PDB file of C-alpha atoms in Angstrom:
ATOM      1  CA  UNK A   1     -51.119  -4.845  -8.512  1.00 52.00           C
ATOM      2  CA  UNK A   2     -54.451  -3.832  -6.824  1.00 70.00           C
ATOM      3  CA  UNK A   3     -54.135  -3.534  -2.963  1.00 85.00           C
ATOM      4  CA  UNK A   4     -56.706  -3.420  -0.312  1.00 92.00           C
ATOM      5  CA  UNK A   5     -56.469  -2.845   3.322  1.00 94.00           C
ATOM      6  CA  UNK A   6     -58.528  -4.792   6.051  1.00 97.00           C
ATOM      7  CA  UNK A   7     -59.627  -3.612   9.357  1.00 97.00           C
ATOM      8  CA  UNK A   8     -61.387  -5.736  12.394  1.00 97.00           C
ATOM      9  CA  UNK A   9     -60.220  -6.763  15.398  1.00 97.00           C
ATOM     10  CA  UNK A  10     -58.260  -9.897  15.561  1.00 96.00           C
ATOM     11  CA  UNK A  11     -60.554 -11.082  18.683  1.00 97.00           C
ATOM     12  CA  UNK A  12     -64.113 -10.736  20.233  1.00 98.00           C
ATOM     13  CA  UNK A  13     -66.281 -12.004  22.502  1.00 98.00           C
ATOM     14  CA  UNK A  14     -69.541 -14.058  21.098  1.00 97.00           C
ATOM     15  CA  UNK A  15     -72.391 -11.638  20.764  1.00 97.00           C
ATOM     16  CA  UNK A  16     -70.226  -8.846  20.369  1.00 98.00           C
ATOM     17  CA  UNK A  17     -71.041  -6.410  17.448  1.00 98.00           C
ATOM     18  CA  UNK A  18     -67.570  -5.534  15.695  1.00 98.00           C
ATOM     19  CA  UNK A  19     -66.512  -3.085  13.264  1.00 98.00           C
ATOM     20  CA  UNK A  20     -65.067  -4.012   9.979  1.00 98.00           C
ATOM     21  CA  UNK A  21     -63.465  -1.165   7.714  1.00 98.00           C
ATOM     22  CA  UNK A  22     -61.960  -1.897   4.155  1.00 97.00           C
ATOM     23  CA  UNK A  23     -60.401   0.293   1.577  1.00 94.00           C
ATOM     24  CA  UNK A  24     -59.166  -0.536  -2.131  1.00 91.00           C
ATOM     25  CA  UNK A  25     -56.744   1.152  -4.063  1.00 88.00           C
ATOM     26  CA  UNK A  26     -58.735   2.262  -7.165  1.00 90.00           C
ATOM     27  CA  UNK A  27     -59.120   5.570  -9.329  1.00 87.00           C
ATOM     28  CA  UNK A  28     -62.653   4.977  -9.856  1.00 90.00           C
ATOM     29  CA  UNK A  29     -62.912   6.859 -13.230  1.00 91.00           C
ATOM     30  CA  UNK A  30     -66.680   7.532 -14.319  1.00 91.00           C
ATOM     31  CA  UNK A  31     -66.341   7.238 -18.178  1.00 91.00           C
ATOM     32  CA  UNK A  32     -67.739  11.089 -18.053  1.00 92.00           C
ATOM     33  CA  UNK A  33     -64.481  12.842 -18.198  1.00 92.00           C
ATOM     34  CA  UNK A  34     -62.790  13.942 -21.388  1.00 95.00           C
ATOM     35  CA  UNK A  35     -58.984  14.201 -21.999  1.00 94.00           C
ATOM     36  CA  UNK A  36     -57.365  17.384 -23.252  1.00 96.00           C
ATOM     37  CA  UNK A  37     -58.168  16.157 -26.867  1.00 96.00           C
ATOM     38  CA  UNK A  38     -61.800  15.821 -25.931  1.00 95.00           C
ATOM     39  CA  UNK A  39     -61.938  12.066 -26.005  1.00 96.00           C
ATOM     40  CA  UNK A  40     -63.843  10.165 -23.173  1.00 95.00           C
ATOM     41  CA  UNK A  41     -61.718   8.284 -20.608  1.00 94.00           C
ATOM     42  CA  UNK A  42     -63.340   4.802 -20.424  1.00 93.00           C
ATOM     43  CA  UNK A  43     -65.339   3.802 -17.526  1.00 93.00           C
ATOM     44  CA  UNK A  44     -63.033   2.116 -14.736  1.00 93.00           C
ATOM     45  CA  UNK A  45     -65.049   1.668 -11.472  1.00 94.00           C
ATOM     46  CA  UNK A  46     -65.154  -1.062  -8.657  1.00 95.00           C
ATOM     47  CA  UNK A  47     -68.546  -2.324  -9.281  1.00 95.00           C
ATOM     48  CA  UNK A  48     -69.298  -4.985  -6.250  1.00 97.00           C
ATOM     49  CA  UNK A  49     -68.084  -5.637  -3.011  1.00 97.00           C
ATOM     50  CA  UNK A  50     -68.638  -8.631  -0.888  1.00 98.00           C
ATOM     51  CA  UNK A  51     -68.159  -9.941   2.405  1.00 98.00           C
ATOM     52  CA  UNK A  52     -68.326 -13.511   3.814  1.00 98.00           C
ATOM     53  CA  UNK A  53     -67.995 -14.591   7.550  1.00 98.00           C
ATOM     54  CA  UNK A  54     -67.073 -18.395   7.187  1.00 98.00           C
ATOM     55  CA  UNK A  55     -68.222 -18.774   3.569  1.00 97.00           C
ATOM     56  CA  UNK A  56     -71.869 -16.957   4.270  1.00 98.00           C
ATOM     57  CA  UNK A  57     -72.259 -13.351   2.485  1.00 98.00           C
ATOM     58  CA  UNK A  58     -72.820 -11.031   5.429  1.00 98.00           C
ATOM     59  CA  UNK A  59     -72.597  -7.782   3.272  1.00 98.00           C
ATOM     60  CA  UNK A  60     -72.872  -6.891  -0.034  1.00 98.00           C
ATOM     61  CA  UNK A  61     -72.728  -3.538  -1.993  1.00 97.00           C
ATOM     62  CA  UNK A  62     -73.170  -2.534  -5.697  1.00 96.00           C
ATOM     63  CA  UNK A  63     -70.846   0.593  -6.639  1.00 92.00           C
ATOM     64  CA  UNK A  64     -71.481   2.919  -9.166  1.00 89.00           C
ATOM     65  CA  UNK A  65     -69.628   6.008 -10.826  1.00 85.00           C
ATOM     66  CA  UNK A  66     -70.246   8.573  -8.631  1.00 82.00           C
ATOM     67  CA  UNK A  67     -67.964   6.894  -5.675  1.00 84.00           C
ATOM     68  CA  UNK A  68     -64.805   8.317  -4.608  1.00 87.00           C
ATOM     69  CA  UNK A  69     -61.683   7.136  -5.485  1.00 89.00           C
ATOM     70  CA  UNK A  70     -60.305   4.562  -3.197  1.00 91.00           C
ATOM     71  CA  UNK A  71     -63.421   3.723  -1.508  1.00 92.00           C
ATOM     72  CA  UNK A  72     -63.919   3.339   2.373  1.00 94.00           C
ATOM     73  CA  UNK A  73     -66.446   0.704   3.395  1.00 96.00           C
ATOM     74  CA  UNK A  74     -67.451   0.345   6.889  1.00 98.00           C
ATOM     75  CA  UNK A  75     -70.101  -1.941   8.592  1.00 98.00           C
ATOM     76  CA  UNK A  76     -70.881  -3.989  11.416  1.00 98.00           C
ATOM     77  CA  UNK A  77     -71.636  -7.707  12.008  1.00 98.00           C
ATOM     78  CA  UNK A  78     -71.958  -9.827  15.209  1.00 98.00           C
ATOM     79  CA  UNK A  79     -68.976 -11.872  15.933  1.00 98.00           C
ATOM     80  CA  UNK A  80     -70.400 -15.687  16.440  1.00 96.00           C
ATOM     81  CA  UNK A  81     -67.453 -18.189  15.718  1.00 97.00           C
ATOM     82  CA  UNK A  82     -63.873 -18.332  15.033  1.00 98.00           C
ATOM     83  CA  UNK A  83     -63.173 -18.557  11.436  1.00 98.00           C
ATOM     84  CA  UNK A  84     -62.226 -16.308   8.321  1.00 98.00           C
ATOM     85  CA  UNK A  85     -63.628 -13.532   6.915  1.00 98.00           C
ATOM     86  CA  UNK A  86     -63.386 -12.873   2.914  1.00 98.00           C
ATOM     87  CA  UNK A  87     -63.469  -9.764   1.116  1.00 98.00           C
ATOM     88  CA  UNK A  88     -63.594  -9.352  -2.777  1.00 97.00           C
ATOM     89  CA  UNK A  89     -63.849  -6.727  -4.870  1.00 96.00           C
ATOM     90  CA  UNK A  90     -65.050  -6.780  -8.511  1.00 96.00           C
ATOM     91  CA  UNK A  91     -64.553  -4.119 -10.759  1.00 94.00           C
ATOM     92  CA  UNK A  92     -64.494  -3.220 -14.769  1.00 94.00           C
ATOM     93  CA  UNK A  93     -61.237  -4.174 -16.945  1.00 90.00           C
ATOM     94  CA  UNK A  94     -60.730  -7.400 -15.139  1.00 91.00           C
ATOM     95  CA  UNK A  95     -60.085  -5.544 -11.751  1.00 92.00           C
ATOM     96  CA  UNK A  96     -60.296  -8.322  -8.779  1.00 93.00           C
ATOM     97  CA  UNK A  97     -59.384  -8.444  -5.483  1.00 94.00           C
ATOM     98  CA  UNK A  98     -59.537 -10.507  -2.641  1.00 95.00           C
ATOM     99  CA  UNK A  99     -58.055 -10.805   0.868  1.00 96.00           C
ATOM    100  CA  UNK A 100     -58.931 -13.033   3.811  1.00 96.00           C
ATOM    101  CA  UNK A 101     -58.652 -12.413   7.536  1.00 97.00           C
ATOM    102  CA  UNK A 102     -59.219 -14.576  10.596  1.00 97.00           C
ATOM    103  CA  UNK A 103     -61.247 -13.702  13.410  1.00 98.00           C
ATOM    104  CA  UNK A 104     -61.046 -15.493  16.709  1.00 98.00           C
ATOM    105  CA  UNK A 105     -64.103 -15.474  18.935  1.00 98.00           C
ATOM    106  CA  UNK A 106     -63.998 -16.216  22.447  1.00 96.00           C
TER     107      UNK A 106
END
């Protein structure tokens, strides 16, 4: 089972800029390496990460084979209202992880 870690403040003041950090456990195989027998190891990467704040997309990134294993993604947003922040990672070979967390805005 895939694992993802999300770090952001549980509460913030309205208008405050908050930092969000995420990391998904994934080997990120490029598809360019070969086995000891010379066969190509199939590509297996996370292709896309999307973050939504109360259903509105606030951040999206497309990832490529050069990204390291267990990619750490950090970005900021403005705390506008209390609610849910949802995170989704999608990759090759059916890889999909979704996490949600709540934030309270005062």
